[in-house]
């Protein structure tokens, strides 16, 4: 049988969800037996591959790079899952939204804050421009299932992956969907 | 003590129960061990009927009824769990989350929150509506308590408890619609309130992280809404509870 092709991706988040992914400890060896992890921030692969069965996406859509990657992921994955609260709801990443215009926020952080050198970082093509508002993943692409949690506990991630590998969607009832 | 109130028959999801005339559908359900979710309702306070999480269906009637604000009637056939009710409850929760700023991961009530529990109960794994991300204030001027408007769902429990049980009436609702908010001392900082007695009842009953004790970190705030029932019962019976009895 063909190995399942699983990917994980990292948008606007703290990588805590991926830390929790690593917390699955020895089950990762089992996962490696039954699935190929074809793209992940913890693997050195440059471009998002084609023909992916399921992609777990950590993080909210906060800047133009995030948006571009999200669209690419959707085009190349059979299933896309919001992985963790930032992808699910925007969460901490979206806490800038009530403050309004991102330019003002950048000024507040980089110019007005006393311990900075007074310049907003700028490097076209390297530092991606912020989107006007941070968005949950399902606001920019179709999402097939949600794995909430900040971060989702390792056993919740494992249960989700086990379901996916059996050809069903992750549990979406009870404690499996608690935010926070 | 034997109950001598007159009773009528009602049914919950096809099972017959005896209801006291004059009690609400929610009260009756609770007494009979039938689960109907609720948020703004709190035993010991007057009924507000604002959140609509408690909606039920009554046979042959297309309108949904709030169980907390609907009185039982003879032979009422009440449905508490239908696909339609589940869909509405979930939508209501999503609207509550979309309306405020709920960031459970950094909230004082994370893990001890009636709203979060309700989201789990109703199967809300994400919010379909656009988040409004309203700019909202935190008032930490009170020496003992903090009011974080970002988490407020306008259940008015604080308004009711302060008025009805404590008798201080510090809280009110100002504005309407999406601009509605609860305010202290006719919209002055809570810390400057002359009428607040520092009793803490509003903090005890808040279902969310909107009201908390000073100095609580993420997930450290635990509320005690059942305290109000103990107080209300004691007051109605003219008793006073020994502090040792209170848990
Ligand atoms: S009030 Fe409850 S639902 Fe809102 S952020 Fe806090 S824990 Fe989450
Ligand atoms: S602490 Fe007591 S008196 Fe003060 S606002 Fe809250 S309920 Fe009212
Ligand atoms: S502060 Fe708490 S108790 Fe008061 S209306 Fe808001 S959510 Fe309800
Ligand atoms: S609990 Fe009945 S309307 Fe809120």
Short mmCIF file of C-alpha atoms and ligand atoms in Angstrom, two decimals:
data_model
loop_
_atom_site.label_atom_id
_atom_site.label_comp_id
_atom_site.label_asym_id
_atom_site.label_seq_id
_atom_site.Cartn_x
_atom_site.Cartn_y
_atom_site.Cartn_z
CA UNK A 1 0.00 0.00 0.00
CA UNK A 2 1.17 3.49 -0.74
CA UNK A 3 2.42 5.38 2.34
CA UNK A 4 0.24 8.30 3.43
CA UNK A 5 1.85 11.65 2.64
CA UNK A 6 1.55 13.96 5.64
CA UNK A 7 2.80 17.54 5.92
CA UNK A 8 2.94 20.13 8.68
CA UNK A 9 3.37 23.86 8.12
CA UNK A 10 4.08 26.90 10.23
CA UNK A 11 2.37 30.24 9.58
CA UNK A 12 1.91 33.03 12.17
CA UNK A 13 2.38 31.09 15.39
CA UNK A 14 5.01 30.50 18.06
CA UNK A 15 5.89 26.92 16.93
CA UNK A 16 4.42 25.63 20.19
CA UNK A 17 2.12 23.35 18.22
CA UNK A 18 5.15 21.79 16.57
CA UNK A 19 6.81 21.42 19.98
CA UNK A 20 3.70 19.55 21.05
CA UNK A 21 3.95 17.48 17.87
CA UNK A 22 7.45 16.45 18.96
CA UNK A 23 5.98 15.61 22.38
CA UNK A 24 4.35 12.58 20.79
CA UNK A 25 7.77 11.06 21.54
CA UNK A 26 8.12 7.40 20.55
CA UNK A 27 4.86 7.43 18.61
CA UNK A 28 6.76 9.52 16.06
CA UNK A 29 8.68 6.36 15.16
CA UNK A 30 5.41 4.56 14.53
CA UNK A 31 4.24 7.48 12.45
CA UNK A 32 7.42 7.30 10.40
CA UNK A 33 6.67 3.63 9.71
CA UNK A 34 3.22 4.25 8.32
CA UNK A 35 3.46 7.71 6.78
CA UNK A 36 5.92 9.93 4.94
CA UNK A 37 6.31 13.40 6.40
CA UNK A 38 6.89 15.19 3.13
CA UNK A 39 7.08 18.79 4.37
CA UNK A 40 7.55 20.33 7.81
CA UNK A 41 9.45 23.13 9.53
CA UNK A 42 11.29 20.36 11.39
CA UNK A 43 12.51 18.84 8.10
CA UNK A 44 14.76 20.57 5.60
CA UNK A 45 12.48 20.73 2.57
CA UNK A 46 12.29 24.01 0.63
CA UNK A 47 9.14 23.85 -1.45
CA UNK A 48 5.72 22.55 -0.55
CA UNK A 49 5.33 19.27 -2.46
CA UNK A 50 2.36 18.17 -4.54
CA UNK A 51 -0.06 15.33 -3.86
CA UNK A 52 -0.14 15.60 -0.05
CA UNK A 53 -2.83 13.59 1.73
CA UNK A 54 -3.17 15.79 4.81
CA UNK A 55 -1.48 18.98 6.01
CA UNK A 56 -1.55 20.22 9.58
CA UNK A 57 -1.21 24.00 9.52
CA UNK A 58 -0.01 25.80 12.64
CA UNK A 59 -0.48 29.54 12.98
CA UNK A 60 -2.74 32.32 11.81
CA UNK A 61 -2.50 34.15 8.49
CA UNK A 62 -0.70 37.32 9.52
CA UNK A 63 1.44 38.38 6.56
CA UNK A 64 1.76 37.98 2.81
CA UNK A 65 4.07 34.98 3.08
CA UNK A 66 1.56 33.18 5.30
CA UNK A 67 -1.18 33.86 2.77
CA UNK A 68 0.87 32.62 -0.16
CA UNK A 69 1.85 29.41 1.64
CA UNK A 70 -1.74 28.79 2.77
CA UNK A 71 -2.98 29.00 -0.83
CA UNK A 72 -0.19 26.73 -2.02
CA UNK A 73 -0.99 24.19 0.71
CA UNK A 74 -4.65 24.17 -0.22
CA UNK A 75 -3.88 23.62 -3.88
CA UNK A 76 -1.62 20.67 -3.14
CA UNK A 77 -3.30 18.91 -0.19
CA UNK A 78 -6.29 16.62 -0.15
CA UNK A 79 -7.11 17.56 3.45
CA UNK A 80 -6.10 20.71 5.31
CA UNK A 81 -6.36 20.87 9.10
CA UNK A 82 -6.17 23.92 11.33
CA UNK A 83 -3.59 22.84 13.86
CA UNK A 84 -3.80 24.76 17.13
CA UNK A 85 -5.70 27.84 18.28
CA UNK A 86 -3.84 30.39 16.12
CA UNK A 87 -4.87 28.58 12.95
CA UNK A 88 -8.33 27.89 14.38
CA UNK A 89 -9.17 31.38 15.64
CA UNK A 90 -6.25 33.76 15.20
CA UNK A 91 -5.62 33.48 18.96
CA UNK A 92 -2.56 35.33 20.31
CA UNK A 93 -1.36 36.21 16.82
CA UNK A 94 -4.63 38.07 16.22
CA UNK A 95 -4.39 40.12 19.42
CA UNK A 96 -3.15 42.99 17.28
CA UNK A 97 -6.47 43.20 15.42
CA UNK A 98 -8.34 45.38 17.94
CA UNK A 99 -5.46 47.88 17.77
CA UNK A 100 -6.18 48.60 14.11
CA UNK A 101 -3.72 49.69 11.43
CA UNK A 102 -0.61 47.45 11.37
CA UNK A 103 1.63 50.40 10.48
CA UNK A 104 0.71 52.09 13.76
CA UNK A 105 1.48 48.89 15.63
CA UNK A 106 4.89 48.58 13.97
CA UNK A 107 5.64 52.17 14.96
CA UNK A 108 4.57 51.55 18.50
CA UNK A 109 6.77 48.47 18.78
CA UNK A 110 9.85 49.54 16.83
CA UNK A 111 9.89 53.32 17.02
CA UNK A 112 8.16 54.40 20.21
CA UNK A 113 9.42 51.58 22.44
CA UNK A 114 12.43 53.00 24.30
CA UNK A 115 14.78 50.02 23.90
CA UNK A 116 14.72 49.97 20.10
CA UNK A 117 16.85 51.71 17.53
CA UNK A 118 13.86 53.60 16.18
CA UNK A 119 13.51 51.89 12.81
CA UNK A 120 10.87 49.57 11.42
CA UNK A 121 12.64 46.56 9.88
CA UNK A 122 12.45 46.71 6.13
CA UNK A 123 13.87 44.23 3.63
CA UNK A 124 11.77 43.77 0.51
CA UNK A 125 11.54 40.12 -0.47
CA UNK A 126 12.76 39.01 2.97
CA UNK A 127 10.56 40.61 5.63
CA UNK A 128 6.97 40.02 4.47
CA UNK A 129 4.47 42.89 4.79
CA UNK A 130 1.75 42.42 7.41
CA UNK A 131 -1.84 41.91 6.30
CA UNK A 132 -4.31 44.55 7.55
CA UNK A 133 -5.85 41.94 9.87
CA UNK A 134 -4.67 38.62 11.18
CA UNK A 135 -7.05 35.90 9.98
CA UNK A 136 -7.92 32.39 11.04
CA UNK A 137 -6.89 29.84 8.40
CA UNK A 138 -10.47 29.01 7.38
CA UNK A 139 -11.00 32.67 6.50
CA UNK A 140 -8.57 32.37 3.58
CA UNK A 141 -8.81 28.73 2.46
CA UNK A 142 -11.22 25.84 2.93
CA UNK A 143 -10.34 23.85 6.03
CA UNK A 144 -11.49 20.26 6.49
CA UNK A 145 -11.03 19.81 10.23
CA UNK A 146 -9.86 21.61 13.36
CA UNK A 147 -7.48 20.58 16.12
CA UNK A 148 -7.79 23.34 18.74
CA UNK A 149 -5.55 23.88 21.75
CA UNK A 150 -2.72 26.22 22.64
CA UNK A 151 -0.90 24.04 22.01
CA UNK A 152 -3.01 20.97 21.26
CA UNK A 153 -1.79 18.32 23.72
CA UNK A 154 0.29 15.53 22.17
CA UNK A 155 -2.41 12.90 22.68
CA UNK A 156 -4.93 15.11 20.85
CA UNK A 157 -2.54 15.39 17.89
CA UNK A 158 -1.93 11.66 17.94
CA UNK A 159 -5.67 10.92 17.99
CA UNK A 160 -6.12 13.28 15.02
CA UNK A 161 -3.33 11.65 13.03
CA UNK A 162 -4.56 8.15 13.85
CA UNK A 163 -8.01 9.09 12.58
CA UNK A 164 -6.54 10.58 9.40
CA UNK A 165 -4.44 7.51 8.73
CA UNK A 166 -7.56 5.38 9.08
CA UNK A 167 -9.25 7.56 6.50
CA UNK A 168 -11.55 9.53 8.81
CA UNK A 169 -11.56 13.06 10.16
CA UNK A 170 -10.20 13.78 13.68
CA UNK A 171 -12.57 13.65 16.68
CA UNK A 172 -14.55 16.90 16.87
CA UNK A 173 -16.53 16.33 20.04
CA UNK A 174 -15.87 16.70 23.75
CA UNK A 175 -12.49 17.69 25.14
CA UNK A 176 -10.87 17.24 21.74
CA UNK A 177 -12.18 20.67 20.72
CA UNK A 178 -11.40 22.72 23.85
CA UNK A 179 -9.60 25.96 23.06
CA UNK A 180 -6.79 27.25 25.24
CA UNK B 1 -40.66 19.28 53.97
CA UNK B 2 -43.39 17.96 51.66
CA UNK B 3 -44.05 20.05 48.59
CA UNK B 4 -47.71 21.01 48.51
CA UNK B 5 -47.62 23.12 45.36
CA UNK B 6 -50.00 22.05 42.57
CA UNK B 7 -48.40 20.06 39.78
CA UNK B 8 -48.96 19.35 36.08
CA UNK B 9 -47.55 16.77 33.71
CA UNK B 10 -44.94 17.73 31.15
CA UNK B 11 -42.58 15.65 29.05
CA UNK B 12 -38.93 16.14 28.18
CA UNK B 13 -37.90 14.40 24.97
CA UNK B 14 -40.79 11.98 25.31
CA UNK B 15 -40.29 11.13 29.00
CA UNK B 16 -43.05 12.24 31.39
CA UNK B 17 -42.27 14.31 34.46
CA UNK B 18 -44.20 16.17 37.11
CA UNK B 19 -43.76 19.94 37.09
CA UNK B 20 -44.74 22.51 39.70
CA UNK B 21 -47.15 25.12 38.44
CA UNK B 22 -45.30 28.39 38.06
CA UNK B 23 -41.80 27.01 37.69
CA UNK B 24 -39.81 27.56 34.54
CA UNK B 25 -39.01 24.86 32.02
CA UNK B 26 -35.33 25.18 33.00
CA UNK B 27 -35.98 24.84 36.74
CA UNK B 28 -38.17 21.83 36.13
CA UNK B 29 -35.58 20.21 33.86
CA UNK B 30 -32.83 20.71 36.44
CA UNK B 31 -34.99 19.18 39.14
CA UNK B 32 -35.74 16.18 36.94
CA UNK B 33 -32.13 15.66 35.93
CA UNK B 34 -32.65 16.77 32.31
CA UNK B 35 -29.75 18.76 30.87
CA UNK B 36 -30.54 22.10 29.26
CA UNK B 37 -27.50 24.33 28.82
CA UNK B 38 -27.66 27.89 30.14
CA UNK B 39 -25.37 30.89 30.48
CA UNK B 40 -27.08 34.05 31.67
CA UNK B 41 -29.40 32.17 34.04
CA UNK B 42 -28.17 31.86 37.61
CA UNK B 43 -30.16 30.32 40.40
CA UNK B 44 -30.79 32.96 43.05
CA UNK B 45 -31.02 35.88 40.59
CA UNK B 46 -33.95 37.14 38.55
CA UNK B 47 -34.31 35.74 35.05
CA UNK B 48 -32.71 37.75 32.26
CA UNK B 49 -33.39 35.55 29.22
CA UNK B 50 -30.71 37.24 27.15
CA UNK B 51 -28.25 34.61 25.94
CA UNK B 52 -30.74 32.15 24.41
CA UNK B 53 -28.41 29.19 24.88
CA UNK B 54 -31.26 27.50 26.80
CA UNK B 55 -33.65 27.38 23.83
CA UNK B 56 -36.01 24.41 23.64
CA UNK B 57 -38.76 23.35 21.25
CA UNK B 58 -42.34 22.90 22.37
CA UNK B 59 -44.39 20.47 20.29
CA UNK B 60 -46.40 21.90 17.41
CA UNK B 61 -44.89 25.34 17.84
CA UNK B 62 -42.26 26.52 15.40
CA UNK B 63 -40.95 29.18 17.78
CA UNK B 64 -38.02 28.37 19.98
CA UNK B 65 -38.49 29.21 23.65
CA UNK B 66 -35.88 30.19 26.21
CA UNK B 67 -36.28 27.51 28.89
CA UNK B 68 -35.25 29.88 31.69
CA UNK B 69 -37.98 32.38 30.80
CA UNK B 70 -40.81 30.01 29.86
CA UNK B 71 -43.25 28.69 32.44
CA UNK B 72 -44.35 25.07 32.36
CA UNK B 73 -47.91 24.36 31.29
CA UNK B 74 -50.05 21.26 31.51
CA UNK B 75 -49.11 18.54 29.02
CA UNK B 76 -46.29 20.57 27.52
CA UNK B 77 -44.14 18.41 25.26
CA UNK B 78 -40.65 19.84 25.46
CA UNK B 79 -37.77 18.87 23.25
CA UNK B 80 -34.31 19.73 24.54
CA UNK B 81 -32.10 18.02 21.93
CA UNK B 82 -32.90 18.32 18.23
CA UNK B 83 -30.65 19.07 15.25
CA UNK B 84 -32.28 22.50 15.01
CA UNK B 85 -31.57 23.34 18.66
CA UNK B 86 -28.01 22.09 18.38
CA UNK B 87 -27.44 24.26 15.32
CA UNK B 88 -28.85 27.37 16.99
CA UNK B 89 -26.90 26.87 20.21
CA UNK B 90 -23.68 26.50 18.27
CA UNK B 91 -24.42 29.62 16.24
CA UNK B 92 -25.12 31.59 19.41
CA UNK B 93 -21.80 30.53 20.87
CA UNK B 94 -19.95 31.40 17.70
CA UNK B 95 -21.58 34.83 17.75
CA UNK B 96 -20.50 35.34 21.37
CA UNK B 97 -16.92 34.43 20.52
CA UNK B 98 -16.93 36.58 17.37
CA UNK B 99 -18.35 39.58 19.21
CA UNK B 100 -15.69 39.91 21.92
CA UNK B 101 -11.99 39.14 22.10
CA UNK B 102 -11.61 35.62 23.42
CA UNK B 103 -8.02 34.45 23.58
CA UNK B 104 -8.35 31.45 25.87
CA UNK B 105 -4.62 30.75 25.81
CA UNK B 106 -3.86 33.95 27.72
CA UNK B 107 -7.08 34.31 29.72
CA UNK B 108 -7.31 34.23 33.51
CA UNK B 109 -10.26 31.84 33.22
CA UNK B 110 -8.73 29.37 30.79
CA UNK B 111 -9.85 25.92 31.88
CA UNK B 112 -12.38 27.34 34.40
CA UNK B 113 -14.78 29.16 32.15
CA UNK B 114 -18.49 28.58 31.62
CA UNK B 115 -18.30 30.00 28.11
CA UNK B 116 -15.42 27.73 27.15
CA UNK B 117 -17.21 24.73 28.69
CA UNK B 118 -20.34 25.65 26.76
CA UNK B 119 -18.35 25.77 23.52
CA UNK B 120 -17.13 22.24 24.23
CA UNK B 121 -20.66 21.11 25.14
CA UNK B 122 -22.12 22.56 21.94
CA UNK B 123 -19.40 21.21 19.68
CA UNK B 124 -17.91 24.55 18.64
CA UNK B 125 -14.50 23.72 17.18
CA UNK B 126 -14.19 26.97 15.20
CA UNK B 127 -16.10 30.19 14.58
CA UNK B 128 -17.64 30.69 11.14
CA UNK B 129 -18.43 34.37 11.64
CA UNK B 130 -15.86 37.12 11.14
CA UNK B 131 -14.31 38.13 14.41
CA UNK B 132 -15.25 41.71 15.21
CA UNK B 133 -12.05 42.36 17.19
CA UNK B 134 -13.55 45.39 18.93
CA UNK B 135 -11.17 47.70 20.77
CA UNK B 136 -12.11 47.17 24.43
CA UNK B 137 -10.74 48.38 27.74
CA UNK B 138 -9.46 46.67 30.85
CA UNK B 139 -10.35 48.45 34.11
CA UNK B 140 -7.91 47.42 36.82
CA UNK B 141 -8.49 50.48 38.99
CA UNK B 142 -10.21 48.50 41.75
CA UNK B 143 -7.81 47.41 44.51
CA UNK B 144 -9.22 43.88 44.60
CA UNK B 145 -10.78 43.14 41.22
CA UNK B 146 -10.18 43.50 37.48
CA UNK B 147 -12.78 44.03 34.75
CA UNK B 148 -11.61 42.91 31.33
CA UNK B 149 -14.22 43.96 28.82
CA UNK B 150 -12.65 41.84 26.09
CA UNK B 151 -14.17 38.72 27.67
CA UNK B 152 -17.60 40.10 28.63
CA UNK B 153 -20.62 38.39 27.06
CA UNK B 154 -23.20 40.80 28.55
CA UNK B 155 -24.93 38.11 30.58
CA UNK B 156 -25.75 40.80 33.22
CA UNK B 157 -25.12 38.45 36.12
CA UNK B 158 -22.88 41.11 37.69
CA UNK B 159 -25.58 43.76 37.25
CA UNK B 160 -28.23 41.56 38.82
CA UNK B 161 -26.21 40.19 41.71
CA UNK B 162 -24.92 43.59 42.77
CA UNK B 163 -28.41 45.05 42.68
CA UNK B 164 -30.50 42.14 43.92
CA UNK B 165 -28.29 40.38 46.44
CA UNK B 166 -25.73 42.94 47.56
CA UNK B 167 -28.05 45.94 47.17
CA UNK B 168 -25.27 48.21 45.95
CA UNK B 169 -26.20 48.55 42.25
CA UNK B 170 -22.73 49.46 41.03
CA UNK B 171 -23.23 47.93 37.58
CA UNK B 172 -25.42 49.04 34.69
CA UNK B 173 -25.67 48.44 30.97
CA UNK B 174 -24.93 51.36 28.72
CA UNK B 175 -25.43 51.78 24.97
CA UNK B 176 -27.21 49.29 22.73
CA UNK B 177 -26.55 46.67 20.10
CA UNK B 178 -22.92 46.07 19.30
CA UNK B 179 -21.95 49.07 21.45
CA UNK B 180 -23.61 47.70 24.60
CA UNK B 181 -21.33 47.30 27.58
CA UNK B 182 -21.57 46.87 31.30
CA UNK B 183 -20.31 49.87 33.24
CA UNK B 184 -19.52 50.58 36.88
CA UNK B 185 -20.64 53.62 38.87
CA UNK B 186 -22.41 55.30 35.93
CA UNK B 187 -19.33 54.90 33.76
CA UNK B 188 -16.59 55.86 36.16
CA UNK B 189 -13.57 53.71 36.99
CA UNK B 190 -14.55 50.91 39.34
CA UNK B 191 -11.76 51.84 41.73
CA UNK B 192 -13.37 55.24 42.29
CA UNK B 193 -16.75 53.76 43.14
CA UNK B 194 -18.24 54.95 46.42
CA UNK B 195 -21.05 52.40 46.33
CA UNK B 196 -18.98 49.24 45.80
CA UNK B 197 -18.70 47.37 49.10
CA UNK B 198 -15.88 45.10 47.87
CA UNK B 199 -18.13 42.10 48.49
CA UNK B 200 -16.86 40.26 45.41
CA UNK B 201 -20.23 38.79 44.43
CA UNK B 202 -20.03 40.09 40.85
CA UNK B 203 -16.62 38.46 40.49
CA UNK B 204 -17.92 35.19 41.94
CA UNK B 205 -20.78 34.90 39.44
CA UNK B 206 -19.14 36.04 36.20
CA UNK B 207 -19.20 33.10 33.78
CA UNK B 208 -16.11 34.26 31.90
CA UNK B 209 -12.71 35.80 32.45
CA UNK B 210 -14.26 39.30 32.37
CA UNK B 211 -14.24 39.63 36.15
CA UNK B 212 -11.35 38.32 38.20
CA UNK B 213 -9.34 38.93 41.34
CA UNK B 214 -6.28 41.14 41.06
CA UNK B 215 -3.05 39.27 40.46
CA UNK B 216 -4.50 36.15 38.86
CA UNK B 217 -2.34 34.76 36.06
CA UNK B 218 -3.46 32.67 33.07
CA UNK B 219 -5.94 29.98 34.11
CA UNK B 220 -5.75 30.94 37.78
CA UNK B 221 -9.19 32.51 38.16
CA UNK B 222 -11.94 30.30 39.57
CA UNK B 223 -15.44 31.64 39.98
CA UNK B 224 -18.04 30.49 42.48
CA UNK B 225 -21.50 31.15 41.02
CA UNK B 226 -23.13 28.58 43.34
CA UNK B 227 -22.39 30.94 46.23
CA UNK B 228 -25.33 33.06 45.16
CA UNK B 229 -27.75 30.19 45.42
CA UNK B 230 -26.53 29.53 48.97
CA UNK B 231 -27.02 33.19 49.84
CA UNK B 232 -30.41 33.44 48.17
CA UNK B 233 -31.69 30.27 49.86
CA UNK B 234 -30.40 31.38 53.24
CA UNK B 235 -31.98 34.77 52.84
CA UNK B 236 -35.34 33.38 51.72
CA UNK B 237 -35.43 31.05 54.69
CA UNK B 238 -34.21 33.76 57.03
CA UNK B 239 -31.27 31.60 58.05
CA UNK B 240 -27.68 32.48 58.36
CA UNK B 241 -25.12 29.93 57.34
CA UNK B 242 -22.25 29.15 59.62
CA UNK B 243 -19.14 30.05 57.57
CA UNK B 244 -17.83 26.56 58.32
CA UNK B 245 -20.77 25.07 56.44
CA UNK B 246 -20.04 27.03 53.29
CA UNK B 247 -17.92 25.16 50.84
S1 LIG C 1 -13.52 34.14 28.89
FE1 LIG C 1 -13.53 31.92 28.62
S2 LIG C 1 -13.90 31.65 26.43
FE2 LIG C 1 -13.27 33.79 26.72
S3 LIG C 1 -11.04 33.78 26.46
FE3 LIG C 1 -11.42 33.47 28.64
S4 LIG C 1 -11.40 31.24 28.89
FE4 LIG C 1 -11.69 31.63 26.70
S1 LIG C 2 -17.86 43.85 44.62
FE1 LIG C 2 -19.99 43.70 45.39
S2 LIG C 2 -20.63 45.80 45.62
FE2 LIG C 2 -18.77 45.87 44.38
S3 LIG C 2 -19.52 45.85 42.28
FE3 LIG C 2 -19.19 43.72 42.83
S4 LIG C 2 -21.15 42.96 43.61
FE4 LIG C 2 -21.24 45.20 43.56
S1 LIG C 3 -18.74 41.15 33.39
FE1 LIG C 3 -19.11 38.95 33.53
S2 LIG C 3 -20.99 38.82 34.73
FE2 LIG C 3 -20.87 40.92 34.00
S3 LIG C 3 -22.04 40.92 32.08
FE3 LIG C 3 -19.89 40.58 31.55
S4 LIG C 3 -19.69 38.37 31.44
FE4 LIG C 3 -21.58 38.77 32.56
S1 LIG C 4 -29.99 30.93 30.10
FE1 LIG C 4 -31.95 31.24 29.23
S2 LIG C 4 -31.62 32.94 27.95
FE2 LIG C 4 -29.69 32.74 28.96
#
